[in-house]
């Protein structure tokens, strides 16, 4: 309760909208994807439904259309003012929030909705996991236990990536694997120049160390997925259990080693990781960037979005 009251005071410059009001801001229509498609893109501990797509994400897609049109109108007017031809740029969307809060599901769903709403447009999705330093580098710098914290990312590479994409250039980035818990050696992902680019990660609203440039400067629209800390911890532990279940028959999986240990020990370890790493990162570095978002999607205990905060 105290956490909610603190948030209400912190976001006086946001319009607070409940689910019922939000869902009425856009006329009802059939979601442009099937139940099977939704199940294929959602994280395995997420409970999103087609009703959520209709009530929350279709109005959100319509709002993004409004922001995109406003950006294009401004670019056109600035071109007239400067007596220059305006250069086409991608519409870039940043999505942030805690570990295990559901950012990936939101990002993949938006990618589908935007590609089907703007049928002639291309939509690229990239996560910032690929900009983590390899484990060997983290070990060398003695910060492996700080993986996910700001200093564990190659921020210079990430900023160069955002700059190149903003200017319509394609870019090759490293590939991160959750199965091996590391950057995949000698493997790259090519992100093509696109009409929409969605960038998802816990650090997308943070600023580089000792720099005055915020990554939010690159985004035309930004979303923070939020929930009470107790709920996020519960989802993190639930996800950890599911990762163990998936890894039990795969000795190459990072989580396989834990399947050989007593369950009580493993769960105690998971709670310790949450307390000493993920919770600390959330409180010190992720949550403080929350009010840099244009829109905050707040989730209740059952993963259902119950409140939306839109920047005034």
Short mmCIF file of C-alpha atoms in Angstrom, two decimals, residues 28-288:
data_model
loop_
_atom_site.label_atom_id
_atom_site.label_comp_id
_atom_site.label_asym_id
_atom_site.label_seq_id
_atom_site.Cartn_x
_atom_site.Cartn_y
_atom_site.Cartn_z
CA UNK A 28 -13.69 -2.78 -29.92
CA UNK A 29 -12.22 -4.88 -32.68
CA UNK A 30 -11.04 -8.42 -33.20
CA UNK A 31 -7.39 -8.96 -32.16
CA UNK A 32 -5.25 -9.46 -35.29
CA UNK A 33 -3.74 -12.68 -33.95
CA UNK A 34 -4.99 -16.06 -32.80
CA UNK A 35 -4.83 -17.71 -29.39
CA UNK A 36 -2.13 -20.01 -30.73
CA UNK A 37 -0.02 -17.09 -31.93
CA UNK A 38 -0.38 -15.35 -28.59
CA UNK A 39 0.67 -18.49 -26.72
CA UNK A 40 3.71 -18.83 -28.98
CA UNK A 41 5.06 -15.34 -28.16
CA UNK A 42 4.28 -15.00 -24.48
CA UNK A 43 6.84 -15.86 -21.83
CA UNK A 44 6.10 -19.22 -20.28
CA UNK A 45 5.05 -17.76 -16.93
CA UNK A 46 2.92 -14.95 -18.40
CA UNK A 47 -0.88 -15.16 -18.23
CA UNK A 48 -1.75 -12.68 -20.98
CA UNK A 49 -5.00 -13.38 -22.82
CA UNK A 50 -6.70 -12.24 -26.00
CA UNK A 51 -8.95 -10.12 -23.79
CA UNK A 52 -5.84 -8.27 -22.60
CA UNK A 53 -4.89 -7.70 -26.23
CA UNK A 54 -8.31 -6.17 -26.92
CA UNK A 55 -8.58 -4.16 -23.70
CA UNK A 56 -4.99 -2.91 -23.35
CA UNK A 57 -2.83 -3.41 -26.42
CA UNK A 58 -5.20 -2.35 -29.19
CA UNK A 59 -5.75 1.07 -27.52
CA UNK A 60 -1.97 1.24 -26.99
CA UNK A 61 -1.34 0.54 -30.68
CA UNK A 62 -3.78 3.32 -31.57
CA UNK A 63 -1.94 5.70 -29.21
CA UNK A 64 1.36 4.84 -30.90
CA UNK A 65 -0.27 5.71 -34.23
CA UNK A 66 -1.05 9.16 -32.80
CA UNK A 67 2.56 9.66 -31.65
CA UNK A 68 3.89 8.47 -35.01
CA UNK A 69 1.67 10.92 -36.91
CA UNK A 70 2.73 13.75 -34.58
CA UNK A 71 6.41 12.91 -35.19
CA UNK A 72 5.94 12.94 -38.95
CA UNK A 73 4.05 16.25 -38.86
CA UNK A 74 6.78 17.83 -36.72
CA UNK A 75 9.53 16.54 -39.01
CA UNK A 76 7.69 17.97 -42.02
CA UNK A 77 7.23 21.38 -40.34
CA UNK A 78 10.87 21.49 -39.22
CA UNK A 79 11.92 20.70 -42.78
CA UNK A 80 9.93 23.67 -44.05
CA UNK A 81 11.40 25.91 -41.34
CA UNK A 82 14.98 24.82 -42.10
CA UNK A 83 14.31 24.76 -45.85
CA UNK A 84 15.54 21.18 -45.94
CA UNK A 85 13.99 17.95 -47.07
CA UNK A 86 13.08 15.94 -43.97
CA UNK A 87 14.90 12.62 -43.73
CA UNK A 88 12.81 9.56 -42.97
CA UNK A 89 13.66 7.98 -39.63
CA UNK A 90 12.36 4.86 -37.90
CA UNK A 91 9.84 5.21 -35.09
CA UNK A 92 11.75 3.86 -32.10
CA UNK A 93 10.04 2.38 -29.03
CA UNK A 94 11.84 1.60 -25.76
CA UNK A 95 10.39 -0.93 -23.32
CA UNK A 96 11.81 -1.29 -19.81
CA UNK A 97 10.98 -2.78 -16.42
CA UNK A 98 12.26 -5.31 -13.93
CA UNK A 99 13.54 -8.78 -14.61
CA UNK A 100 10.54 -11.20 -14.84
CA UNK A 101 7.90 -8.46 -15.14
CA UNK A 102 6.81 -9.35 -18.67
CA UNK A 103 8.76 -6.96 -20.94
CA UNK A 104 9.47 -9.62 -23.54
CA UNK A 105 5.82 -10.56 -23.97
CA UNK A 106 4.83 -6.91 -24.32
CA UNK A 107 7.59 -6.35 -26.90
CA UNK A 108 6.80 -9.40 -29.03
CA UNK A 109 3.08 -8.65 -28.94
CA UNK A 110 3.63 -5.03 -30.00
CA UNK A 111 5.83 -6.22 -32.84
CA UNK A 112 2.96 -8.33 -34.21
CA UNK A 113 0.29 -5.68 -33.65
CA UNK A 114 2.34 -2.93 -35.31
CA UNK A 115 3.28 -5.10 -38.29
CA UNK A 116 -0.38 -5.92 -38.86
CA UNK A 117 -1.70 -2.42 -38.15
CA UNK A 118 0.88 -0.88 -40.50
CA UNK A 119 0.83 -3.66 -43.09
CA UNK A 120 3.35 -1.95 -45.38
CA UNK A 121 5.82 -1.30 -42.55
CA UNK A 122 8.70 -3.37 -41.19
CA UNK A 123 9.10 -3.87 -37.43
CA UNK A 124 12.37 -4.96 -35.83
CA UNK A 125 12.71 -6.11 -32.22
CA UNK A 126 15.98 -6.21 -30.30
CA UNK A 127 16.79 -6.86 -26.65
CA UNK A 128 19.73 -5.23 -24.89
CA UNK A 129 20.94 -8.62 -23.55
CA UNK A 130 23.23 -8.78 -26.57
CA UNK A 131 25.07 -5.71 -25.28
CA UNK A 132 26.14 -7.40 -22.05
CA UNK A 133 29.85 -7.98 -21.84
CA UNK A 134 30.78 -11.69 -22.20
CA UNK A 135 31.14 -13.57 -18.91
CA UNK A 136 34.91 -13.78 -19.43
CA UNK A 137 35.09 -9.97 -19.47
CA UNK A 138 32.85 -9.68 -16.42
CA UNK A 139 35.05 -12.19 -14.56
CA UNK A 140 38.18 -10.32 -15.60
CA UNK A 141 36.68 -7.09 -14.24
CA UNK A 142 35.43 -8.92 -11.13
CA UNK A 143 31.80 -7.91 -11.75
CA UNK A 144 30.15 -11.19 -12.74
CA UNK A 145 27.94 -10.82 -9.67
CA UNK A 146 26.89 -7.43 -11.09
CA UNK A 147 25.59 -8.87 -14.34
CA UNK A 148 22.62 -6.77 -15.41
CA UNK A 149 23.86 -3.69 -13.55
CA UNK A 150 24.81 -0.64 -15.67
CA UNK A 151 28.56 -1.38 -15.66
CA UNK A 152 28.00 -4.86 -17.13
CA UNK A 153 26.79 -3.46 -20.48
CA UNK A 154 28.86 -2.18 -23.37
CA UNK A 155 27.01 1.14 -23.39
CA UNK A 156 29.23 2.65 -26.07
CA UNK A 157 28.27 -0.15 -28.45
CA UNK A 158 24.60 0.19 -27.50
CA UNK A 159 24.58 3.93 -28.13
CA UNK A 160 26.33 3.45 -31.47
CA UNK A 161 23.70 0.87 -32.38
CA UNK A 162 20.84 3.24 -31.50
CA UNK A 163 22.46 6.08 -33.43
CA UNK A 164 22.99 3.97 -36.54
CA UNK A 165 19.45 2.57 -36.46
CA UNK A 166 18.01 6.05 -35.92
CA UNK A 167 19.77 7.14 -39.09
CA UNK A 168 18.38 4.26 -41.12
CA UNK A 169 21.43 1.99 -41.09
CA UNK A 170 21.44 -1.75 -40.45
CA UNK A 171 23.64 -3.05 -37.64
CA UNK A 172 25.11 -6.33 -36.43
CA UNK A 173 24.95 -7.00 -32.70
CA UNK A 174 26.15 -9.85 -30.45
CA UNK A 175 23.72 -12.64 -29.56
CA UNK A 176 22.97 -13.52 -25.94
CA UNK A 177 21.72 -16.96 -24.91
CA UNK A 178 19.83 -17.55 -21.65
CA UNK A 179 20.54 -21.27 -22.05
CA UNK A 180 24.31 -20.77 -21.71
CA UNK A 181 23.93 -17.55 -19.68
CA UNK A 182 26.47 -15.79 -21.90
CA UNK A 183 27.15 -14.09 -25.22
CA UNK A 184 27.29 -16.70 -27.99
CA UNK A 185 30.84 -16.72 -29.44
CA UNK A 186 31.21 -15.74 -33.11
CA UNK A 187 27.50 -15.22 -33.64
CA UNK A 188 25.84 -11.96 -34.71
CA UNK A 189 22.27 -10.80 -35.24
CA UNK A 190 21.65 -8.36 -38.07
CA UNK A 191 19.10 -5.69 -37.25
CA UNK A 192 17.82 -4.19 -40.46
CA UNK A 193 16.77 -0.61 -40.99
CA UNK A 194 13.01 -0.62 -40.36
CA UNK A 195 9.95 1.58 -40.02
CA UNK A 196 9.54 0.59 -36.36
CA UNK A 197 12.29 -0.54 -34.00
CA UNK A 198 11.42 -1.89 -30.56
CA UNK A 199 14.29 -1.95 -28.05
CA UNK A 200 13.59 -3.96 -24.91
CA UNK A 201 15.70 -4.29 -21.78
CA UNK A 202 16.10 -3.40 -18.12
CA UNK A 203 18.56 -0.63 -18.99
CA UNK A 204 16.94 1.16 -21.96
CA UNK A 205 16.07 4.30 -19.98
CA UNK A 206 19.44 4.58 -18.24
CA UNK A 207 22.23 6.95 -19.17
CA UNK A 208 25.78 5.81 -19.93
CA UNK A 209 28.30 6.05 -17.13
CA UNK A 210 29.86 9.53 -16.88
CA UNK A 211 27.78 10.79 -19.80
CA UNK A 212 24.95 13.26 -20.13
CA UNK A 213 23.18 11.44 -22.93
CA UNK A 214 20.12 9.36 -22.03
CA UNK A 215 19.07 6.46 -24.22
CA UNK A 216 15.52 7.83 -24.00
CA UNK A 217 16.73 10.62 -26.30
CA UNK A 218 16.57 8.08 -29.14
CA UNK A 219 13.02 6.90 -28.46
CA UNK A 220 9.84 8.33 -29.94
CA UNK A 221 7.69 6.39 -27.48
CA UNK A 222 8.63 4.56 -24.30
CA UNK A 223 6.90 2.04 -22.06
CA UNK A 224 7.70 0.87 -18.52
CA UNK A 225 6.11 -2.39 -17.37
CA UNK A 226 5.53 -2.15 -13.63
CA UNK A 227 4.26 -4.21 -10.69
CA UNK A 228 4.58 -4.47 -6.92
CA UNK A 229 7.95 -5.87 -5.88
CA UNK A 230 6.41 -8.83 -4.04
CA UNK A 231 4.60 -9.88 -7.22
CA UNK A 232 7.72 -9.55 -9.38
CA UNK A 233 9.68 -11.69 -6.93
CA UNK A 234 6.95 -14.34 -7.06
CA UNK A 235 7.07 -14.32 -10.88
CA UNK A 236 10.87 -14.50 -10.82
CA UNK A 237 10.82 -17.59 -8.60
CA UNK A 238 8.08 -19.16 -10.73
CA UNK A 239 10.13 -18.52 -13.86
CA UNK A 240 13.23 -19.97 -12.19
CA UNK A 241 11.31 -23.19 -11.45
CA UNK A 242 10.15 -23.44 -15.06
CA UNK A 243 13.68 -22.85 -16.33
CA UNK A 244 14.84 -25.73 -14.14
CA UNK A 245 12.15 -27.98 -15.54
CA UNK A 246 13.19 -27.17 -19.10
CA UNK A 247 16.87 -27.74 -18.32
CA UNK A 248 16.61 -31.13 -16.58
CA UNK A 249 17.37 -33.12 -19.74
CA UNK A 250 19.88 -30.69 -21.25
CA UNK A 251 23.36 -30.89 -19.69
CA UNK A 252 24.50 -27.92 -21.79
CA UNK A 253 21.89 -25.65 -20.26
CA UNK A 254 23.16 -23.22 -17.60
CA UNK A 255 20.32 -24.24 -15.26
CA UNK A 256 20.96 -27.99 -15.59
CA UNK A 257 23.46 -27.95 -12.70
CA UNK A 258 20.70 -26.86 -10.33
CA UNK A 259 18.48 -29.81 -11.23
CA UNK A 260 20.95 -32.10 -9.46
CA UNK A 261 20.63 -30.25 -6.15
CA UNK A 262 17.92 -30.53 -3.47
CA UNK A 263 14.92 -28.34 -4.31
CA UNK A 264 15.06 -26.46 -1.00
CA UNK A 265 18.68 -25.45 -1.64
CA UNK A 266 17.94 -24.34 -5.19
CA UNK A 267 14.95 -22.24 -4.19
CA UNK A 268 16.94 -20.68 -1.36
CA UNK A 269 19.62 -19.81 -3.92
CA UNK A 270 17.00 -18.28 -6.25
CA UNK A 271 15.65 -16.11 -3.43
CA UNK A 272 19.20 -15.06 -2.54
CA UNK A 273 19.87 -14.07 -6.18
CA UNK A 274 16.65 -12.06 -6.21
CA UNK A 275 17.50 -10.23 -2.99
CA UNK A 276 21.17 -9.53 -3.65
CA UNK A 277 21.10 -8.88 -7.40
CA UNK A 278 17.75 -8.38 -9.10
CA UNK A 279 16.00 -6.50 -6.31
CA UNK A 280 19.03 -4.30 -5.72
CA UNK A 281 19.30 -3.54 -9.44
CA UNK A 282 15.58 -2.79 -9.60
CA UNK A 283 15.61 -0.37 -6.67
CA UNK A 284 18.88 1.39 -7.48
CA UNK A 285 18.93 1.55 -11.27
CA UNK A 286 15.75 0.33 -13.02
CA UNK A 287 12.84 1.74 -11.05
CA UNK A 288 14.40 5.24 -10.79
#
